[in-house]
Short mmCIF file of C-alpha atoms and ligand atoms in Angstrom, two decimals:
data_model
loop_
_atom_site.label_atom_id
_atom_site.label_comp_id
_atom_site.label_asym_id
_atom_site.label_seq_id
_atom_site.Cartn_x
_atom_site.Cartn_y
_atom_site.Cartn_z
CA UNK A 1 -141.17 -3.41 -62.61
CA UNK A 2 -142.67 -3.20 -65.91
CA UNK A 3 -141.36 -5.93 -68.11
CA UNK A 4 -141.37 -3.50 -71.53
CA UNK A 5 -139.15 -1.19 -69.64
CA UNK A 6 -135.61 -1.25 -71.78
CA UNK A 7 -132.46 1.05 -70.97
CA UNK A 8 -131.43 1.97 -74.41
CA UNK A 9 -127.89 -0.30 -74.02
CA UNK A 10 -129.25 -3.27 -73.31
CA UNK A 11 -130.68 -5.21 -75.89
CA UNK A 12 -133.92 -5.21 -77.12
CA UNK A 13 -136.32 -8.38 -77.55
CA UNK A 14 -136.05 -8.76 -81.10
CA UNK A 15 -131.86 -8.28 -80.35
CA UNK A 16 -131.89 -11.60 -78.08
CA UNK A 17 -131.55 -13.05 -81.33
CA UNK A 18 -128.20 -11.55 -81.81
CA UNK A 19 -127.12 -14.27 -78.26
CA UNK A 20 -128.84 -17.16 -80.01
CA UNK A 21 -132.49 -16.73 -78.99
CA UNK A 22 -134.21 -18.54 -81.57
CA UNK A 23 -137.58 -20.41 -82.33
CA UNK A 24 -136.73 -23.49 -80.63
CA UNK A 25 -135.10 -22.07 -77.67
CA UNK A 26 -138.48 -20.22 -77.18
CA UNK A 27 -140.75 -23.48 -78.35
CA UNK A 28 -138.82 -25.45 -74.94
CA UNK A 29 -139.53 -22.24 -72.49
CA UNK A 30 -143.30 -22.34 -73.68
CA UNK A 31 -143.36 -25.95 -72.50
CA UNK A 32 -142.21 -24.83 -69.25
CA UNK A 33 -143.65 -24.41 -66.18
CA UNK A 34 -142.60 -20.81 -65.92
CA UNK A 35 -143.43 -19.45 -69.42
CA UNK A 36 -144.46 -16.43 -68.43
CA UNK A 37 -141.75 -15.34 -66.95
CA UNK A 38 -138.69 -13.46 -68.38
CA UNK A 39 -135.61 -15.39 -69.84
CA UNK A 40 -131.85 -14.42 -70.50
CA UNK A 41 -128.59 -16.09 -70.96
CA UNK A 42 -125.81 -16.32 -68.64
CA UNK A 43 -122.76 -13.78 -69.43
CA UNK A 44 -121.01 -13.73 -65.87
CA UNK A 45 -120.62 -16.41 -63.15
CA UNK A 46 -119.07 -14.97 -59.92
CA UNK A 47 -119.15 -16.74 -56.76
CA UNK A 48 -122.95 -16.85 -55.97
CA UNK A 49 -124.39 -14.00 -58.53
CA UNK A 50 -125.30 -14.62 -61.77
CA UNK A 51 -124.77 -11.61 -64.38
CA UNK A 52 -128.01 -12.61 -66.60
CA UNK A 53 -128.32 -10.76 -70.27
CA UNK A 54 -131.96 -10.66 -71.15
CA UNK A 55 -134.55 -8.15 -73.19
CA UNK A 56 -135.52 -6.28 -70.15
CA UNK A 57 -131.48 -5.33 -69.33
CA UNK A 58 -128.70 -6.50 -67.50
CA UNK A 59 -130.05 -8.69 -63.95
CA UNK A 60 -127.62 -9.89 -60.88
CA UNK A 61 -129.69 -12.82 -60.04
CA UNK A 62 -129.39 -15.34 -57.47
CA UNK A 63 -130.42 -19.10 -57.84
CA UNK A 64 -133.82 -20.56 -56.57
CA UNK A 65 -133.18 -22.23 -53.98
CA UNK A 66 -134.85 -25.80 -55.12
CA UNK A 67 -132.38 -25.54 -58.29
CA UNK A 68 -129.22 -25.09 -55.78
CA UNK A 69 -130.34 -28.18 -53.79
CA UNK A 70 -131.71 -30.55 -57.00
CA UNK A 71 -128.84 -30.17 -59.06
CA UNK A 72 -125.24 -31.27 -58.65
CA UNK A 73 -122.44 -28.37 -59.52
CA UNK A 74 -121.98 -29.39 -62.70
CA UNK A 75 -125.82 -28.99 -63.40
CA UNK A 76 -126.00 -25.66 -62.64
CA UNK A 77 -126.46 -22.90 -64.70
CA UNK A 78 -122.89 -21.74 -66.46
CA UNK A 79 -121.91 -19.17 -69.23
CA UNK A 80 -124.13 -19.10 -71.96
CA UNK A 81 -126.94 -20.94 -70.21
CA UNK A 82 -130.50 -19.45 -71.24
CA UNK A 83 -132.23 -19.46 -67.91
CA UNK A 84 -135.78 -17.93 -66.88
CA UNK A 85 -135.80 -15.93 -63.72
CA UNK A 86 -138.01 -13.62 -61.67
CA UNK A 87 -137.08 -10.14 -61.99
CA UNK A 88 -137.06 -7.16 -59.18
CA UNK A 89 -137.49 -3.62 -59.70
CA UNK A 90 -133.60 -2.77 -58.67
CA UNK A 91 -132.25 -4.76 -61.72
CA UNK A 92 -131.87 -7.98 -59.83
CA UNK A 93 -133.58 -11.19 -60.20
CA UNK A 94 -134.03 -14.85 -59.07
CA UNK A 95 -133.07 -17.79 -61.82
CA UNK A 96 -136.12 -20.18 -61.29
CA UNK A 97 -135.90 -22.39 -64.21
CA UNK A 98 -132.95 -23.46 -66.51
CA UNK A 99 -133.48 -24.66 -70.17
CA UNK A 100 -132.32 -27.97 -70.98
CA UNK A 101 -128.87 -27.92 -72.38
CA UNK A 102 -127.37 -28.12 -75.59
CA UNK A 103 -123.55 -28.14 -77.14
CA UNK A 104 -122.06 -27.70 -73.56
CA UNK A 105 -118.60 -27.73 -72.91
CA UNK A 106 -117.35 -29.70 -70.14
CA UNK A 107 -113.50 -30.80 -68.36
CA UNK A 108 -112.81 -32.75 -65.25
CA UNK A 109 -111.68 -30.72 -62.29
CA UNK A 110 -108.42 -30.77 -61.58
CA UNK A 111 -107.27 -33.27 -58.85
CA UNK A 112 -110.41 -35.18 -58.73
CA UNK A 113 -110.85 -38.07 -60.80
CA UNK A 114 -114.24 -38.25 -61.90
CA UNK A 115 -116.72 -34.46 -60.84
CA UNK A 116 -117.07 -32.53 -64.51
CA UNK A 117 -117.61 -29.12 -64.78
CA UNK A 118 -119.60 -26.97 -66.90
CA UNK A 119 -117.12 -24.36 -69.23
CA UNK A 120 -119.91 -22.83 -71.36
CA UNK A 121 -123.14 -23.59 -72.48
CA UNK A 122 -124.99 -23.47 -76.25
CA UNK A 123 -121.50 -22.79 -78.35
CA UNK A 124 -121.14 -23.22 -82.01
CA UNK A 125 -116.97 -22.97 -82.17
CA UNK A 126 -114.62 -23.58 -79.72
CA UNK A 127 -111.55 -21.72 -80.39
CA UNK A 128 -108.23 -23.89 -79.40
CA UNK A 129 -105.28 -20.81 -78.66
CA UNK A 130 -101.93 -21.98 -78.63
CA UNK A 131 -99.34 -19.28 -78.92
CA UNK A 132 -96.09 -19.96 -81.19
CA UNK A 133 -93.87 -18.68 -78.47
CA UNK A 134 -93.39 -22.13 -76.53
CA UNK A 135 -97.26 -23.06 -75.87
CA UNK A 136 -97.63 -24.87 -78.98
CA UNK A 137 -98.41 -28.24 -77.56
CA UNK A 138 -100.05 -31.07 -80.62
CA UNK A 139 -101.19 -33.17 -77.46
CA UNK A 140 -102.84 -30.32 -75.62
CA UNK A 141 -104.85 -29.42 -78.42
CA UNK A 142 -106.08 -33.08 -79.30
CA UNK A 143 -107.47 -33.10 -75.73
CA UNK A 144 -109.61 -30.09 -76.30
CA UNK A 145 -110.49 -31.44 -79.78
CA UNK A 146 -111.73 -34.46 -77.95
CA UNK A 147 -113.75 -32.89 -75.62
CA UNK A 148 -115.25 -30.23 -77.82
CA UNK A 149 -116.20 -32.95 -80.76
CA UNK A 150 -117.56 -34.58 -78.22
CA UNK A 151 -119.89 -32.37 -77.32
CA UNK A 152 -121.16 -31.52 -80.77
CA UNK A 153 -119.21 -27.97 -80.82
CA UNK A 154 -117.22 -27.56 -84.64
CA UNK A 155 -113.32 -26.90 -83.12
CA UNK A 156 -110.84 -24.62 -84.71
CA UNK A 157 -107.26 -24.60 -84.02
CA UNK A 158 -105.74 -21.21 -83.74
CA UNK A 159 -102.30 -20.39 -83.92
CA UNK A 160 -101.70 -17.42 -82.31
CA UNK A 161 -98.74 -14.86 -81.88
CA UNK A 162 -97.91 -16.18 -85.65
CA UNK A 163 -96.04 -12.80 -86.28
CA UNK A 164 -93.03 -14.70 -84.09
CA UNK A 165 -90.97 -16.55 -85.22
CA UNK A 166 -91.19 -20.20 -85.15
CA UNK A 167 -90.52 -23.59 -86.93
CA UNK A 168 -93.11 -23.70 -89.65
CA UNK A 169 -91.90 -26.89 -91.05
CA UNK A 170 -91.82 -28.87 -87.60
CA UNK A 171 -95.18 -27.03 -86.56
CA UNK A 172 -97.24 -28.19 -90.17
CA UNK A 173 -95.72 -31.66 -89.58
CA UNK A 174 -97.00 -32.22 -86.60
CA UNK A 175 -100.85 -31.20 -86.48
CA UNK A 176 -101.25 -32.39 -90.42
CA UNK A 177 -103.38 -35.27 -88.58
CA UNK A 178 -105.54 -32.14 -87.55
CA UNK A 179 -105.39 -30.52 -90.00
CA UNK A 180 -107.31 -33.14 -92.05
CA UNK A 181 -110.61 -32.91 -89.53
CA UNK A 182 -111.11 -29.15 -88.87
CA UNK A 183 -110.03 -25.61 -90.01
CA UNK A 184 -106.57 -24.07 -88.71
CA UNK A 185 -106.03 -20.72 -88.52
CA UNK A 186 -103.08 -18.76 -87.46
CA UNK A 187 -103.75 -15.14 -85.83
CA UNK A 188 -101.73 -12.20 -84.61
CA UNK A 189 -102.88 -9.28 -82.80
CA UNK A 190 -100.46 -7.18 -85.14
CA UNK A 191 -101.60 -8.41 -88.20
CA UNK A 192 -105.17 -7.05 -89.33
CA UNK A 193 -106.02 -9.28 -91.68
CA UNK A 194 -106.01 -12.54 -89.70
CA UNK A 195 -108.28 -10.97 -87.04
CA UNK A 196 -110.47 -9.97 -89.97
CA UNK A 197 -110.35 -13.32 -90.80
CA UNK A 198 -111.32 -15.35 -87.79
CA UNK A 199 -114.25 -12.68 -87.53
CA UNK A 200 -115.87 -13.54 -90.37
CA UNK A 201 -115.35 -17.49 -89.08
CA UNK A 202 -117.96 -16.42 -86.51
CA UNK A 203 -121.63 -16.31 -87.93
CA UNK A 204 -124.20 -14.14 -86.90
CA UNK A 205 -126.00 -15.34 -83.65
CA UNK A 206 -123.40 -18.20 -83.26
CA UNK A 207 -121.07 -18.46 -79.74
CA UNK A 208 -117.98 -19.05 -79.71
CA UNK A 209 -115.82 -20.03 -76.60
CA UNK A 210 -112.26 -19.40 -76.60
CA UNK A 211 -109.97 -22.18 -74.49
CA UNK A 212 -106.35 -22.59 -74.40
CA UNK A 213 -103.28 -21.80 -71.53
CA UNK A 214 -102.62 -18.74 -69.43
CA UNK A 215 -101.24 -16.37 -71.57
CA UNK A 216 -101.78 -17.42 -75.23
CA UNK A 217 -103.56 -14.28 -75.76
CA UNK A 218 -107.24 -14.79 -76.12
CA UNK A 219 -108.40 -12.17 -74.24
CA UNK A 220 -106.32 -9.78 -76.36
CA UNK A 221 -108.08 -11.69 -79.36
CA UNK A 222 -111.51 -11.51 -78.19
CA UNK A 223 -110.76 -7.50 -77.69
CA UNK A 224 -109.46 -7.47 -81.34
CA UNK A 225 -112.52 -9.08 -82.27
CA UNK A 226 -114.78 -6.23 -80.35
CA UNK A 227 -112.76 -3.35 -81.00
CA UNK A 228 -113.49 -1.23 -77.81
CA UNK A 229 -111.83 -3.01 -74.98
CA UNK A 230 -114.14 -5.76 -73.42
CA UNK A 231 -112.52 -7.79 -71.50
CA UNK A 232 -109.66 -7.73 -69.17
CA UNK A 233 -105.73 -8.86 -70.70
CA UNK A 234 -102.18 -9.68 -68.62
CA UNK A 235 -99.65 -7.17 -69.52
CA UNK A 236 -96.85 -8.11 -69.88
CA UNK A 237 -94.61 -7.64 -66.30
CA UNK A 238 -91.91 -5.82 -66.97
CA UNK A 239 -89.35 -7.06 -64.82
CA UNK A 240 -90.59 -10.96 -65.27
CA UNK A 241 -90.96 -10.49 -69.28
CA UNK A 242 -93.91 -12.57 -68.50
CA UNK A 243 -97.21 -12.01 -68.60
CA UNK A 244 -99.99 -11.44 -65.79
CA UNK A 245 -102.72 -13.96 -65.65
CA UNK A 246 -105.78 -11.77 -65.48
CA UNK A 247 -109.07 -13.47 -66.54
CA UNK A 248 -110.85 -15.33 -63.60
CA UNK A 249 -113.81 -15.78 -64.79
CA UNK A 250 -115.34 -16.86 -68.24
CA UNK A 251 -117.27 -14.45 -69.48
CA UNK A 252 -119.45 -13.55 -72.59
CA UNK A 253 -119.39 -10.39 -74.73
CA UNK A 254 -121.02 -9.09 -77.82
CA UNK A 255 -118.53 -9.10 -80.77
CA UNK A 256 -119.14 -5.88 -83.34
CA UNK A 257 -121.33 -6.82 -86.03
CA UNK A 258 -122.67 -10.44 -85.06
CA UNK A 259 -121.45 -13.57 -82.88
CA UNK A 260 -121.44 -13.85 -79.19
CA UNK A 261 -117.80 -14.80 -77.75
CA UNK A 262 -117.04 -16.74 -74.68
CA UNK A 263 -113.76 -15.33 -72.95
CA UNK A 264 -112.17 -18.48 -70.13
CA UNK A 265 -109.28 -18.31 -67.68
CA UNK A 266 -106.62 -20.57 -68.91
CA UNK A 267 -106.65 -23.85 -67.36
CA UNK A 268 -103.58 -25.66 -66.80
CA UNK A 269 -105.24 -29.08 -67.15
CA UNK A 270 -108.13 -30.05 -69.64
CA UNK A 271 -109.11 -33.67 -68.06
CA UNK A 272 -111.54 -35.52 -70.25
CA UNK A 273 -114.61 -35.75 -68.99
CA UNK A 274 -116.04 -37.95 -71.95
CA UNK A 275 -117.89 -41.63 -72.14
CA UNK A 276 -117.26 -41.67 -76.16
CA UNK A 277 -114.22 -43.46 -76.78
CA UNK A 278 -114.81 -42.98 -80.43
CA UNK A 279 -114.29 -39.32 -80.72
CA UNK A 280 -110.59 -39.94 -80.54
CA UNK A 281 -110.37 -41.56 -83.68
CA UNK A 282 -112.08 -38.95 -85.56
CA UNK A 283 -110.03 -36.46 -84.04
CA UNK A 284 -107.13 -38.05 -84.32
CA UNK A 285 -107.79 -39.29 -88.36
CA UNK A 286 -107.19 -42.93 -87.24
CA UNK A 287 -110.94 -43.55 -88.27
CA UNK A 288 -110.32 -44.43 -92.16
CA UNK A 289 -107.25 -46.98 -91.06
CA UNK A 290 -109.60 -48.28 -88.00
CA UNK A 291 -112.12 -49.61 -90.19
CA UNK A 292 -109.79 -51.98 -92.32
CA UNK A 293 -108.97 -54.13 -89.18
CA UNK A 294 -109.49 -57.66 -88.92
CA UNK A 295 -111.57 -57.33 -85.91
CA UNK A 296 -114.25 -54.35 -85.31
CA UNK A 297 -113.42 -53.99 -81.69
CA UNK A 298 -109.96 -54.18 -82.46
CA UNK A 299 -108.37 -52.16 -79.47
CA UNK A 300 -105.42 -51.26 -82.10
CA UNK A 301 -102.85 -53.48 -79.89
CA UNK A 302 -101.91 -56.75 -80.53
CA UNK A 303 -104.74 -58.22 -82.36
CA UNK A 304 -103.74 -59.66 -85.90
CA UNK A 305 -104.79 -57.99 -89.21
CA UNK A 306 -104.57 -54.53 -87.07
CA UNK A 307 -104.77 -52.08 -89.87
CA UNK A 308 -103.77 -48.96 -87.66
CA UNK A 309 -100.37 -50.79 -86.56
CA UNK A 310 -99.92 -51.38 -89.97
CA UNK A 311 -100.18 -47.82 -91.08
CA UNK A 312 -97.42 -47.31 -88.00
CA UNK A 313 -95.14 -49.44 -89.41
CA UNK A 314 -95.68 -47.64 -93.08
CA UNK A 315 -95.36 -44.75 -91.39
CA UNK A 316 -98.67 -43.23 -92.70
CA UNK A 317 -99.17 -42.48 -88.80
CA UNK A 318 -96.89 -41.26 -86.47
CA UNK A 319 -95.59 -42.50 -83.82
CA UNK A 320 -96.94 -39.67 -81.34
CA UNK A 321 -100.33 -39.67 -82.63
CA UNK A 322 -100.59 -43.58 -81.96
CA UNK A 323 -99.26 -43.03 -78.22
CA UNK A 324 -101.36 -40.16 -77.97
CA UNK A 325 -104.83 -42.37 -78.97
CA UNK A 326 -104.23 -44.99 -76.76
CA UNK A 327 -103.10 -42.32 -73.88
CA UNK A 328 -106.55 -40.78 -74.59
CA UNK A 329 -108.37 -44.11 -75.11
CA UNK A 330 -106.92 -44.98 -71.46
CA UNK A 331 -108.07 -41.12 -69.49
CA UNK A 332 -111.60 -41.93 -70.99
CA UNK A 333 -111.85 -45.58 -69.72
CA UNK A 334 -111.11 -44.39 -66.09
CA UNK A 335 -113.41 -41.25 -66.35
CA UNK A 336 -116.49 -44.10 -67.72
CA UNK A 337 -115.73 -46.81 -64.76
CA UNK A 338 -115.56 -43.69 -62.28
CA UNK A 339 -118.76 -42.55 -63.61
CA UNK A 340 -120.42 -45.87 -63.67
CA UNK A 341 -118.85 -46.68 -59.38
CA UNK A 342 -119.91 -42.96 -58.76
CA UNK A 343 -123.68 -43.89 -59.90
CA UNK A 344 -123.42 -47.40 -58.50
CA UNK A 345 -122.83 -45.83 -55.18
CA UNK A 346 -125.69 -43.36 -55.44
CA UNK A 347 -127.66 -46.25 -56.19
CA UNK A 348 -127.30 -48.39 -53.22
CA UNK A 349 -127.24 -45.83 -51.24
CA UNK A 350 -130.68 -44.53 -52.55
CA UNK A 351 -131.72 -48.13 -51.57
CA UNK A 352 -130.41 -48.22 -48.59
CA UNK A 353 -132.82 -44.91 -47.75
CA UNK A 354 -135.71 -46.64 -49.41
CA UNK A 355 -135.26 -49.94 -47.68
CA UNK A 356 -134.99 -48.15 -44.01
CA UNK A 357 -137.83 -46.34 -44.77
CA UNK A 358 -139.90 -49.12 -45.69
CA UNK A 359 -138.72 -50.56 -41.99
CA UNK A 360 -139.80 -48.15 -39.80
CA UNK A 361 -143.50 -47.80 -42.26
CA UNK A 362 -144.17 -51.54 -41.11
CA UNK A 363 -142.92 -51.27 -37.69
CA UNK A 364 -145.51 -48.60 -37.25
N1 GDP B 401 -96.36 -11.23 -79.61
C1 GDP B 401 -97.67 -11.25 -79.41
N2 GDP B 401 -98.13 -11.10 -78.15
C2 GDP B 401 -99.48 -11.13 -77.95
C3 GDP B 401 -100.38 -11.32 -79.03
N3 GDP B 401 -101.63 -11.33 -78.50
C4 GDP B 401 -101.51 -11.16 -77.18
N4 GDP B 401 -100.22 -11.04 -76.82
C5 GDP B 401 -99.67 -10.83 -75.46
O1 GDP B 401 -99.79 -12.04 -74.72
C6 GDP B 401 -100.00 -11.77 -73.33
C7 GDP B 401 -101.19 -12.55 -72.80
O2 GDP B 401 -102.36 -12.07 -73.43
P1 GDP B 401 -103.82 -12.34 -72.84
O3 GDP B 401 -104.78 -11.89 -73.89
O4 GDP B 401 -104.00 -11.77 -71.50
O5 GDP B 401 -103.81 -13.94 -72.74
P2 GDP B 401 -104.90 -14.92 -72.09
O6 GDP B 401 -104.40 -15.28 -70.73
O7 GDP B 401 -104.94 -16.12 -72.99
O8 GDP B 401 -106.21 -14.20 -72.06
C8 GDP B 401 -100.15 -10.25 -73.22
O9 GDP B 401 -98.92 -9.71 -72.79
C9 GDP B 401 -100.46 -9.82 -74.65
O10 GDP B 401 -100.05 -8.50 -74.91
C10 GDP B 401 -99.84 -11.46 -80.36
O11 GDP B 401 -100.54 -11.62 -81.35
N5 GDP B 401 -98.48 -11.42 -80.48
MG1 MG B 402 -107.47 -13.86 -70.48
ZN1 ZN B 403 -106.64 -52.24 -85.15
#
């Protein structure tokens, strides 16, 4: 194939830059072995193909081999990874190299106590949906908040379905903690101007994932957001009243005008998968009260002079928000000690190899 063949709806080189190509991106796939090869960015994971967006068009690309035996599952390429690949004439390709990551989004699987997995790759935002028709959940969205900070992605709670109605008073109350550390906005698919709004949130050549439950309605936001119908939405049933759950896959579409937008299948459970027990307090607002403690490793307990108790009993805090810290504090001791067993294993067993091997070399 020649590589300056383009189909005229697939974007151009210079329009790579509208995904989030930029100089450095292209300074750490000079330094790599495979250079001269083409790169894109993951839009599509299905089981075994890879849908991979590049300047050349659209390629369903398999992975090398070597990259599906050196890396774990988690380390594999996900949405919005920029990967290099060898292309064939009939629009597929092999991905032979994957840039090194940056602002990934990660959970723990569900039922397993410690093996992460990769949500989406190189985001700017992560939208938090919560619909105001019985999803609204304060504790559910400090998790994401968490896990997003965490990974150096700006989080913004959205409020969706806000032409219902709902308890305004009871709802303000009880993410004002939140409120303090990142922006809020509440959206509607029936009201124009708050899609307008959370559009212009998005900056040119920025990606933004969009998280949250089944059903909270980001798919029928991200289509709001791209005007012509991108991605797939639940209807709602009409003999259940409830809706279809649709999206299976996470997937990543061009919004009109600028921004990239990651759509995800609702997860039911967004484990931590985080070693940095101090993102909670940011997120949570308890950092100004932490640092007047007596002791700095106070763990915000029993220990005298305990400045975030104290705000408890004054009832600067609430009560919710201090179970929910030490809840959190907790899920992100057990994922650490999993993660340290998990490697101490690996490590012995590595050992183990080496020392048989080093047997059987002198008994030669
Ligand atoms: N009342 C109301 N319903 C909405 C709104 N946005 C989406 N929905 C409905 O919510 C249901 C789930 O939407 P969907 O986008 O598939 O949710 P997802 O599972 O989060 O992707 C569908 O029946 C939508 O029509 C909204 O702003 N207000
Ligand atoms: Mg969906
Ligand atoms: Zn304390």
């Amino acid at each position: 194939m020649s590589l300056n063949d383009s189909t005229n709806n697939h974007p151009s080189d210079a329009n790579l830059h509208r995904y989030g190509w930029n100089d450095k991106l292209d300074q750490l796939k000079q330094a790599s072995p495979y250079a001269d090869l083409p790169h894109g960015r993951i839009a599509i994971v299905h089981r075994t193909c890879y849908e991979v967006v590049s300047s050349h068009g659209v390629f369903q690309c398999e992975l090398a081999g070597r990259m599906l035996i050196e890396k774990s599952a988690d380390e594999q390429p996900c949405t919005g990874d920029w990967i290099t690949f060898q292309p064939f004439d009939n629009g597929k390709g092999i991905v032979v190299d994957m840039l090194p990551r940056a602002r990934t989004l990660y959970r723990k699987k569900n039922g397993s106590r410690t093996t992460k997995q990769a949500i989406a790759s190189y985001v700017d935002k992560a939208f938090v949906v919560q619909s105001l028709d019985g999803n609204f959940n304060p504790r559910r969205a400090e998790r994401f908040m968490v896990q997003i900070r965490e990974a150096d992605i700006q989080p913004v709670l959205v409020l969706h379905k806000a032409e219902l109605e709902f308890d305004q008073a009871h709802v303000m109350q009880a993410i004002a903690h939140l409120e303090r550390q990142m922006p809020i906005l509440r959206t509607s698919i029936h009201q124009p101007d708050s899609i307008t709004h959370l559009r212009e949130s998005i900056l040119p050549g920025e990606t933004a994932v969009f998280v949250g439950s089944s059903g909270v309605g980001k798919s029928s936001l991200i289509n709001a957001l791209c005007k012509s119908q991108r991605v797939r939405t639940s209807e709602t049933s009409r003999s259940t009243g409830k809706g279809r759950h649709t999206s299976t896959r996470r997937e990543l579409v061009e919004m009109d005008g600028a921004g990239i937008l990651i759509d995800t299948p609702g997860v039911r459970e967004f484990g931590l998968a985080t070693d940095a027990p101090d993102t909670v307090d940011g997120v949570l607002d308890i950092a100004d009260f932490a640092q007047s403690c007596r002791f700095a490793d106070c763990s915000h307990q029993h220990e005298p002079g305990c400045a975030v108790r104290e705000a408890l009993d004054q009832g600067l805090l609430s009560a919710q928000v201090y179970e929910s810290y030490h809840k959190l504090q907790r899920e992100i001791r057990h994922y650490t000690a999993s993660e340290h067993e998990k490697r101490r294993q690996k490590k012995s067993l590595t050992k183990l190899v080496h020392d048989v091997k080093k047997r059987k070399d002198m008994g030669r």
